[in-house]
XYZ file of C-alpha atoms in Angstrom:
615
model
C 0.000 0.000 0.000
C 2.817 2.443 0.858
C 4.161 1.996 -2.679
C 1.285 4.211 -3.872
C 2.807 7.196 -2.073
C 3.991 8.771 -5.337
C 0.368 9.081 -6.545
C -0.337 11.754 -3.962
C 1.705 14.421 -5.723
C 1.628 12.850 -9.210
C -2.179 13.117 -9.547
C -2.407 16.930 -9.153
C 0.703 17.369 -11.294
C -0.886 15.356 -14.116
C -4.030 17.436 -13.649
C -1.915 20.536 -14.198
C -0.403 19.062 -17.388
C -3.782 18.055 -18.841
C -5.410 21.398 -18.032
C -2.465 23.383 -19.359
C -2.175 21.669 -22.744
C -5.906 21.073 -23.176
C -6.953 24.526 -22.053
C -8.463 25.685 -25.354
C -10.247 22.397 -26.023
C -11.891 21.878 -22.617
C -15.238 23.258 -21.527
C -15.531 25.081 -18.207
C -17.296 22.138 -16.525
C -14.792 19.607 -17.877
C -11.836 21.692 -16.695
C -13.357 22.001 -13.222
C -14.047 18.255 -13.109
C -10.453 17.416 -14.042
C -9.062 19.823 -11.464
C -11.291 18.446 -8.693
C -10.679 14.821 -9.687
C -6.902 15.266 -9.554
C -7.064 16.521 -5.963
C -9.681 13.897 -5.145
C -7.304 11.094 -6.176
C -4.590 12.617 -3.975
C -7.017 12.920 -1.043
C -8.283 9.327 -1.368
C -4.729 8.010 -1.649
C -3.786 9.978 1.462
C -6.793 8.549 3.317
C -5.905 4.981 2.344
C -2.253 5.403 3.278
C -3.231 7.131 6.513
C -5.389 4.202 7.563
C -2.631 1.779 6.635
C -0.077 3.898 8.524
C -2.169 3.946 11.707
C -3.188 0.262 11.569
C 0.118 -1.186 10.337
C 2.809 1.436 10.961
C 6.037 0.980 8.996
C 9.216 -0.152 10.708
C 10.810 2.731 12.569
C 7.677 4.823 12.208
C 8.608 6.079 8.728
C 8.472 4.841 5.141
C 10.858 6.084 2.440
C 10.139 5.542 -1.253
C 13.226 6.174 -3.434
C 12.237 6.773 -7.053
C 15.522 7.555 -8.803
C 18.986 9.007 -8.308
C 19.094 12.561 -9.591
C 22.840 13.123 -9.958
C 26.229 12.084 -8.586
C 28.795 14.884 -8.631
C 31.809 15.028 -6.340
C 30.160 12.966 -3.647
C 26.901 14.929 -3.876
C 24.238 12.277 -4.513
C 20.744 13.724 -4.046
C 18.010 11.244 -4.826
C 14.399 11.740 -5.693
C 12.754 10.083 -2.683
C 9.551 10.500 -0.697
C 9.226 10.136 3.076
C 6.045 9.324 4.971
C 5.922 9.709 8.750
C 3.483 11.176 11.247
C 4.397 14.778 10.408
C 4.203 14.425 6.630
C 0.987 12.388 6.957
C -0.615 15.179 8.974
C 0.413 17.747 6.389
C -0.811 15.522 3.549
C -4.201 15.218 5.218
C -4.492 18.994 5.588
C -3.275 19.789 2.071
C -5.306 17.206 0.161
C -8.372 17.133 2.433
C -8.927 20.851 2.872
C -7.542 21.487 -0.618
C -10.137 19.128 -2.118
C -13.069 21.016 -0.604
C -11.554 24.331 -1.678
C -11.388 22.960 -5.238
C -15.017 21.829 -5.039
C -16.111 25.266 -3.857
C -14.033 26.848 -6.618
C -16.175 25.100 -9.238
C -19.133 27.139 -7.966
C -17.199 30.333 -7.311
C -15.366 30.541 -10.645
C -18.441 29.721 -12.721
C -19.250 33.427 -12.835
C -15.734 34.435 -13.889
C -14.824 31.705 -16.396
C -11.316 30.679 -17.506
C -11.589 27.579 -15.311
C -8.896 25.640 -17.175
C -6.205 28.206 -16.389
C -7.452 28.622 -12.823
C -7.558 24.916 -11.971
C -4.229 24.258 -13.705
C -2.588 26.808 -11.403
C -4.427 25.406 -8.377
C -3.357 21.832 -9.191
C 0.263 22.918 -9.627
C 0.047 24.813 -6.325
C -1.106 21.712 -4.460
C 1.425 19.495 -6.263
C 4.258 21.846 -5.286
C 3.158 21.863 -1.648
C 2.911 18.067 -1.626
C 6.363 17.857 -3.184
C 7.652 20.144 -0.416
C 6.131 17.982 2.299
C 7.080 14.582 0.887
C 10.693 15.357 -0.062
C 13.115 13.463 2.169
C 15.936 15.964 1.612
C 16.222 19.716 1.785
C 17.090 20.108 -1.899
C 13.798 18.712 -3.138
C 11.966 20.433 -0.299
C 13.431 23.650 -1.705
C 12.179 22.798 -5.206
C 8.652 22.473 -3.835
C 9.256 25.635 -1.821
C 10.041 27.592 -4.997
C 7.126 25.981 -6.848
C 4.748 27.245 -4.182
C 6.177 30.754 -4.589
C 5.719 30.648 -8.357
C 2.118 29.455 -8.078
C 1.324 32.146 -5.527
C 2.453 34.729 -8.099
C 0.282 33.165 -10.795
C -2.804 32.886 -8.596
C -2.600 36.209 -6.758
C -2.280 37.928 -10.130
C -4.866 35.661 -11.783
C -6.932 38.660 -12.898
C -3.857 40.188 -14.474
C -5.683 42.879 -16.456
C -6.041 44.913 -13.250
C -2.634 46.563 -12.540
C -3.270 46.390 -8.780
C -3.464 42.586 -8.970
C -0.197 42.413 -10.881
C 1.450 44.663 -8.294
C 0.204 42.450 -5.441
C 1.508 39.326 -7.204
C 4.925 40.886 -7.794
C 5.076 42.049 -4.188
C 4.367 38.549 -2.888
C 6.948 37.066 -5.254
C 9.697 39.569 -4.419
C 9.193 39.697 -0.639
C 9.155 35.916 -0.315
C 12.259 35.737 -2.542
C 14.141 37.613 0.176
C 13.437 34.787 2.587
C 14.142 32.180 -0.092
C 17.587 33.677 -0.740
C 18.405 33.456 2.975
C 17.214 29.865 3.066
C 19.330 28.957 0.013
C 22.432 30.391 1.699
C 21.618 28.323 4.769
C 21.368 25.163 2.654
C 24.725 25.905 0.986
C 26.304 26.425 4.398
C 24.734 23.249 5.762
C 26.052 21.193 2.829
C 29.511 22.745 3.071
C 29.892 21.799 6.726
C 28.013 18.477 6.797
C 28.273 17.237 3.200
C 24.605 16.277 2.911
C 21.132 17.771 2.525
C 19.316 14.622 3.596
C 17.198 15.833 6.512
C 17.640 12.878 8.868
C 21.329 12.489 8.109
C 21.963 16.237 8.415
C 20.399 16.305 11.883
C 22.476 13.308 12.985
C 25.738 14.781 11.647
C 24.970 18.172 13.161
C 24.567 16.575 16.580
C 27.923 14.847 16.135
C 30.032 17.612 14.574
C 28.510 20.999 15.462
C 28.781 22.514 18.903
C 25.361 23.192 20.499
C 24.749 26.930 20.592
C 27.781 27.547 18.381
C 28.090 30.204 15.718
C 27.737 27.808 12.786
C 24.534 26.054 13.808
C 23.043 29.351 15.001
C 23.780 31.034 11.668
C 22.402 28.107 9.648
C 19.171 27.936 11.621
C 18.689 31.716 11.473
C 19.024 31.539 7.689
C 16.444 28.743 7.587
C 14.245 30.881 9.829
C 14.568 33.670 7.260
C 13.014 31.403 4.648
C 10.253 30.351 7.023
C 9.479 33.968 7.925
C 9.070 34.879 4.247
C 6.727 32.038 3.313
C 4.683 32.213 6.517
C 4.320 36.027 6.407
C 5.919 36.720 9.777
C 7.818 39.822 10.855
C 9.587 41.442 9.126
C 8.521 39.867 5.790
C 4.775 39.900 6.432
C 3.790 42.802 4.179
C 2.885 40.668 1.137
C 0.032 38.721 2.732
C -2.701 41.392 3.065
C -2.134 42.489 -0.547
C -2.390 38.850 -1.665
C -6.149 39.182 -1.186
C -6.213 40.524 -4.760
C -6.554 36.933 -6.010
C -9.808 34.949 -6.196
C -11.160 34.034 -2.759
C -10.566 30.250 -3.142
C -6.913 31.120 -3.769
C -6.861 33.042 -0.498
C -8.376 30.037 1.249
C -5.767 27.696 -0.232
C -2.842 29.988 0.619
C -4.002 30.691 4.159
C -5.441 27.346 5.198
C -3.696 24.466 3.448
C -0.537 25.463 1.635
C 1.836 28.386 1.427
C 1.788 30.080 4.836
C 2.046 26.758 6.650
C 5.273 25.894 4.808
C 7.439 27.879 7.226
C 5.927 26.131 10.239
C 6.525 22.759 8.580
C 10.145 23.642 7.742
C 11.014 24.506 11.336
C 9.179 21.452 12.677
C 10.874 19.164 10.155
C 14.335 20.514 11.013
C 13.655 20.623 14.759
C 16.838 18.644 15.401
C 18.883 21.564 14.071
C 16.930 24.206 15.972
C 17.274 22.295 19.238
C 21.037 22.713 18.852
C 20.585 26.499 18.493
C 18.676 27.848 21.511
C 19.074 31.466 20.388
C 17.497 30.669 17.035
C 14.675 28.783 18.712
C 14.065 31.738 21.004
C 14.006 34.008 17.933
C 11.273 31.809 16.427
C 9.094 32.380 19.487
C 9.815 36.115 19.671
C 8.941 36.603 15.996
C 5.738 34.620 16.449
C 4.688 36.561 19.544
C 5.387 39.932 17.912
C 3.542 39.017 14.718
C 0.640 37.678 16.742
C 0.145 40.988 18.540
C 0.848 43.358 15.642
C -1.423 41.494 13.223
C -4.243 41.353 15.769
C -4.112 45.127 16.238
C -4.038 45.719 12.476
C -7.099 43.491 12.012
C -9.084 45.675 14.432
C -9.258 48.616 12.010
C -9.570 46.992 8.572
C -12.724 47.397 6.516
C -12.068 44.815 3.778
C -13.547 41.451 4.788
C -10.668 39.465 3.268
C -7.932 41.677 4.710
C -9.326 41.122 8.210
C -9.060 37.374 7.666
C -5.572 37.833 6.196
C -4.347 39.561 9.345
C -5.998 36.854 11.437
C -3.944 34.280 9.503
C -0.744 36.175 10.267
C -1.797 36.188 13.902
C -2.552 32.457 14.035
C 0.668 31.539 12.243
C 2.306 33.678 14.919
C 0.734 31.359 17.494
C 2.345 28.408 15.709
C 5.761 30.104 15.685
C 5.292 30.948 19.364
C 4.581 27.283 20.052
C 7.666 26.167 18.122
C 9.814 28.635 20.053
C 8.365 27.278 23.303
C 9.248 23.715 22.406
C 5.572 22.827 21.944
C 6.255 21.114 18.617
C 3.193 18.874 18.478
C 0.882 21.638 19.692
C 2.058 23.861 16.854
C 1.211 21.234 14.204
C -2.083 20.498 15.972
C -3.024 24.179 15.704
C -1.896 24.178 12.065
C -4.431 21.413 11.411
C -7.383 22.940 13.267
C -6.582 26.366 11.841
C -6.845 24.898 8.337
C -10.419 23.806 9.062
C -11.844 27.056 10.369
C -9.745 29.407 8.250
C -10.772 27.615 5.041
C -14.375 27.831 6.265
C -14.080 31.569 6.940
C -12.428 32.392 3.625
C -14.823 30.319 1.522
C -17.770 31.840 3.373
C -16.370 35.324 2.819
C -16.251 34.507 -0.899
C -19.896 33.484 -0.785
C -20.773 36.727 1.012
C -18.813 38.795 -1.520
C -20.655 37.239 -4.455
C -23.985 37.487 -2.637
C -23.353 41.206 -2.097
C -22.503 41.845 -5.754
C -18.694 41.739 -5.336
C -18.680 44.138 -2.391
C -15.861 43.580 0.141
C -16.298 46.595 2.445
C -17.940 45.308 5.619
C -19.419 48.720 6.391
C -21.461 48.576 3.181
C -23.005 45.295 4.303
C -25.038 44.653 7.450
C -28.110 42.720 8.549
C -27.292 39.698 6.373
C -28.036 36.980 8.920
C -31.617 36.558 7.693
C -30.770 36.767 4.002
C -27.751 34.431 4.259
C -28.454 31.976 7.099
C -25.901 29.350 6.019
C -23.152 31.939 5.661
C -24.061 33.360 9.059
C -23.837 29.915 10.677
C -20.487 29.257 9.000
C -19.070 32.605 10.056
C -20.355 32.148 13.590
C -18.843 28.666 14.000
C -15.623 29.648 12.234
C -15.367 32.847 14.275
C -15.918 30.958 17.524
C -13.229 28.447 16.528
C -10.842 31.281 15.663
C -11.624 32.845 19.049
C -11.039 29.495 20.805
C -14.528 29.322 22.291
C -14.206 26.714 25.081
C -14.917 23.022 24.584
C -17.159 23.170 21.504
C -14.742 24.447 18.849
C -11.600 22.958 17.321
C -9.550 26.106 17.856
C -9.961 25.876 21.631
C -8.205 22.530 21.944
C -5.146 23.463 19.896
C -4.761 26.989 21.262
C -5.200 25.758 24.833
C -2.451 23.209 24.173
C -0.098 25.973 22.998
C -0.768 28.202 25.999
C -0.358 25.327 28.413
C 2.972 24.226 26.907
C 4.253 27.810 26.881
C 3.389 28.266 30.542
C 4.509 24.837 31.715
C 7.790 25.206 29.814
C 8.636 28.391 31.728
C 8.134 30.779 28.795
C 6.223 33.439 30.710
C 6.635 36.109 28.012
C 5.271 33.868 25.296
C 2.406 32.805 27.543
C 1.477 36.434 28.230
C 1.621 37.301 24.513
C -0.616 34.318 23.797
C -3.154 35.476 26.382
C -3.219 39.004 24.947
C -3.708 37.520 21.496
C -6.497 35.324 22.851
C -8.269 38.513 24.003
C -7.697 40.487 20.795
C -8.795 37.690 18.447
C -12.496 37.737 19.474
C -12.471 41.541 19.193
C -11.641 41.710 15.490
C -13.490 38.464 14.706
C -16.820 39.541 16.173
C -16.359 43.092 14.923
C -16.455 41.498 11.484
C -19.408 39.216 12.249
C -21.527 41.891 13.931
C -20.846 44.433 11.186
C -21.676 42.065 8.332
C -24.565 40.063 9.753
C -26.162 42.291 12.411
C -27.532 45.779 12.445
C -29.410 47.480 9.629
C -29.527 45.784 6.225
C -27.833 47.987 3.612
C -28.212 45.836 0.498
C -30.147 42.959 -0.963
C -28.110 39.754 -1.065
C -28.791 36.540 -2.968
C -28.044 33.020 -1.744
C -25.720 30.578 -3.438
C -27.050 27.293 -4.767
C -25.742 23.880 -5.703
C -23.924 21.022 -3.995
C -20.513 22.454 -4.898
C -21.544 25.512 -2.883
C -22.978 24.131 0.333
C -21.125 20.794 0.692
C -17.610 22.248 1.314
C -19.038 24.775 3.771
C -20.996 22.103 5.641
C -18.030 19.709 5.924
C -15.605 22.412 7.062
C -18.200 23.688 9.539
C -18.382 20.243 11.145
C -14.601 19.938 11.394
C -14.372 23.430 12.908
C -16.292 22.173 15.923
C -14.983 19.890 18.675
C -14.986 17.073 16.121
C -11.934 18.621 14.479
C -10.391 19.077 17.909
C -10.632 15.342 18.524
C -8.381 14.572 15.533
C -4.939 14.424 17.106
C -2.031 14.203 14.634
C 0.128 11.041 14.906
C 3.270 12.912 15.906
C 4.599 10.648 18.653
C 8.188 9.731 17.903
C 8.449 12.296 15.109
C 8.568 15.518 17.124
C 10.074 15.914 20.594
C 7.805 15.611 23.602
C 7.356 18.812 25.650
C 9.730 19.196 28.589
C 10.197 21.440 31.601
C 6.699 21.405 33.083
C 6.299 23.739 36.025
C 5.880 21.970 39.338
C 3.057 24.114 40.701
C 1.158 24.490 37.425
C -2.091 22.713 36.751
C -3.479 22.359 33.276
C -7.002 22.999 34.519
C -6.060 26.415 35.888
C -4.379 27.458 32.636
C -7.364 26.182 30.653
C -9.787 28.157 32.810
C -7.666 31.299 32.448
C -7.400 31.033 28.648
C -11.132 30.305 28.364
C -11.970 33.270 30.570
C -9.806 35.563 28.455
C -11.476 34.351 25.230
C -14.968 34.782 26.694
C -14.033 38.227 27.986
C -12.916 39.174 24.478
C -16.257 38.052 23.052
C -18.126 39.969 25.768
C -16.145 43.162 25.111
C -16.760 42.756 21.375
C -20.492 42.547 22.042
C -20.348 45.736 24.100
C -18.283 47.624 21.520
C -19.735 46.488 18.207
C -23.378 45.635 18.853
C -25.947 48.409 18.933
C -25.066 52.024 18.159
C -21.331 51.688 18.877
C -21.111 55.003 20.690
C -18.109 54.005 22.809
C -16.038 52.751 19.879
C -17.003 55.852 17.862
C -15.821 58.056 20.729
C -12.575 56.121 21.070
C -11.947 56.399 17.344
C -12.525 60.158 17.410
C -9.907 60.849 20.089
C -6.440 61.993 18.898
C -4.845 58.774 20.144
C -7.589 56.701 18.529
C -7.174 58.434 15.163
C -3.395 58.042 15.312
C -3.512 54.348 16.208
C -6.244 53.724 13.664
C -4.200 55.209 10.805
C -1.052 53.478 12.011
C -2.655 50.043 12.306
C -4.588 50.480 9.064
C -1.258 50.891 7.246
C 0.168 47.702 8.777
C 2.158 49.614 11.391
C 3.890 51.567 8.621
C 6.030 48.691 7.340
C 5.204 49.407 3.705
C 6.029 53.087 4.251
C 9.309 52.172 5.928
C 10.372 49.699 3.256
C 9.394 52.136 0.527
C 11.783 54.757 1.908
C 14.576 52.441 2.980
C 14.618 50.090 0.001
C 12.314 50.943 -2.892
C 13.013 54.663 -3.340
C 16.831 54.366 -3.043
C 16.750 51.562 -5.603
C 14.590 53.590 -8.006
C 16.856 56.627 -7.531
C 19.950 54.577 -8.255
C 18.272 53.081 -11.337
C 17.533 56.575 -12.666
C 21.055 57.808 -11.956
C 22.510 54.702 -13.497
C 20.108 54.650 -16.426
C 22.979 54.133 -18.869
C 24.475 51.477 -16.596
C 27.983 52.688 -15.804
C 29.204 49.208 -14.949
C 28.218 47.878 -18.355
C 29.720 50.939 -20.029
C 33.061 50.322 -18.293
C 33.072 46.666 -19.271
C 31.980 47.351 -22.844
C 34.755 49.972 -23.178
C 37.293 47.136 -23.449
C 35.882 45.551 -26.647
C 35.143 49.054 -27.988
C 38.821 49.995 -27.600
C 39.918 46.770 -29.273
C 37.545 47.385 -32.172
C 38.943 50.936 -32.554
C 42.505 49.571 -32.575
C 41.436 47.031 -35.160
C 39.999 49.748 -37.392
C 43.244 51.745 -37.100
C 45.357 48.753 -38.046
C 43.074 47.878 -40.935
C 43.717 51.305 -42.452
C 47.417 50.493 -42.665
C 46.672 47.597 -44.984
C 46.707 49.660 -48.220
C 48.314 47.158 -50.604
C 51.064 49.645 -51.603
C 54.606 48.228 -51.404
C 56.267 51.628 -50.874
C 54.213 52.186 -47.701
C 55.133 48.723 -46.393
C 58.855 49.356 -47.113
C 58.652 52.750 -45.406
C 56.951 51.160 -42.439
C 59.653 48.484 -42.150
C 62.345 51.129 -42.341
C 60.649 53.263 -39.705
C 60.319 50.215 -37.488
C 63.985 49.364 -37.885
C 64.974 52.927 -36.981
C 62.771 52.747 -33.836
C 64.331 49.424 -32.787
C 67.886 50.747 -33.254
C 66.963 53.898 -31.323
C 65.534 51.880 -28.452
C 68.717 49.751 -28.348
C 70.933 52.868 -28.087
C 68.695 54.415 -25.429
């Protein structure tokens, strides 16, 4: 059964090939069916292998499927091989399972826009690249999938390329994530130089044997890998691309935020945990970056008016929770939250797409309102997804994973991370229910129409179910793959931490009700104060990061390009062949064919030689 592992990424890749070359000959329905079927095959294969893995686990808890040797140069022998263990199985379930329902919903969503063949070809390649990233048993092929995900994000964010703003958002995502990718590539070069391998398991073993724990080398390598993770997962300071990525179709946003791209950084750090455990400063940096992103993104979400941008900032915040967990040594809790987050974030994004289409392509939440009666299914989905995002106690999936993170942070002695997590747990219900109350409560401002069809309601219904406690009962099989948590506090009880985190979440919901239900007089007064106006503008502009990068990086580069419009470096280099060509032309003119000039030249040359000898 495990020999079918290659089908998981091969099926969506073949779907991409068929849709790409048959684009002009396929109808919209046929293209959608091929795209969905390709992901469906991957999802069913994952389900079958998952059952086999849990019932009859492979020897050593992992199965490796070598397909072929890629090259053999100077002792460098990377092979094309796939690895299945508890971590990759969990990621496969999230990518193919959630990705399948996003594809099904896309068949309904894209029906109005058309060009399904191009859309589903990009989506299939996106999923195939992410699966390639997850299944690769060495860092080289992981990096190939890593770059494939970046390319597909560019294609999908800029899918409606005729709008210049969409093209700008796609280029921004591509360029910003390339910064992190360059850092990661340097880290891989350094790792290979010092250890002679990019095989993940072997690299970890050799690092433990040959690199000093906490030393400069392992710290530098892991910080470079962290740079790549920060770029893909939209964490500080490379987070600015994610809100603008909302320019793409809403199913693309769901796929990026729930099942693929932004989770890649979390997976990379978890997969290379053996390296990060040797570099405590790097591991601490992971937690600090996660905590800072968690808080900054939560504040930014409080003042946004675009329904998708609010959800984008919430993704940054929740990925921050995962980084915080990794930095706290709560490895399994981080992956657990990655899984539950995929359920409710996919639900929220797909539902937001349904609301946008129902409201005639309107995305400003303040132009909506009172939609709970017109869109009852969307209201139920947003309510359940919002409660899961807010970690409503006991009945939502988000509660179980977020509670696990907070408990591990506290019990591991990471008081700062625990406090940041609690503050985030209070802020999350504020921006979540601000969105829900604004869109679905209050006075109705427009007439909305309901979606229809099984491809519309089935994905929403399934994701709604998994966003409840049912999703929280699905614990990833990570025993033996990731380290167990250590350093539990002696006087800490899990019940007390659970009660505290639940109380904070409920308090956030209660405050949101007081601020955003009714006439909102208090929030209007707060927003009108000088401090409120200042913070509102600051948070609305993502804490000024785009402004800062524009002045520190973009404008100096543009200025230098204008000054160097004729490219002085090229001019200096090209001066060498230009001088040689001029010398050639001068020498050619001496070739006249007249013997008297040649004789005179020989005589003049002889005189010069004699003169030089005497001198």
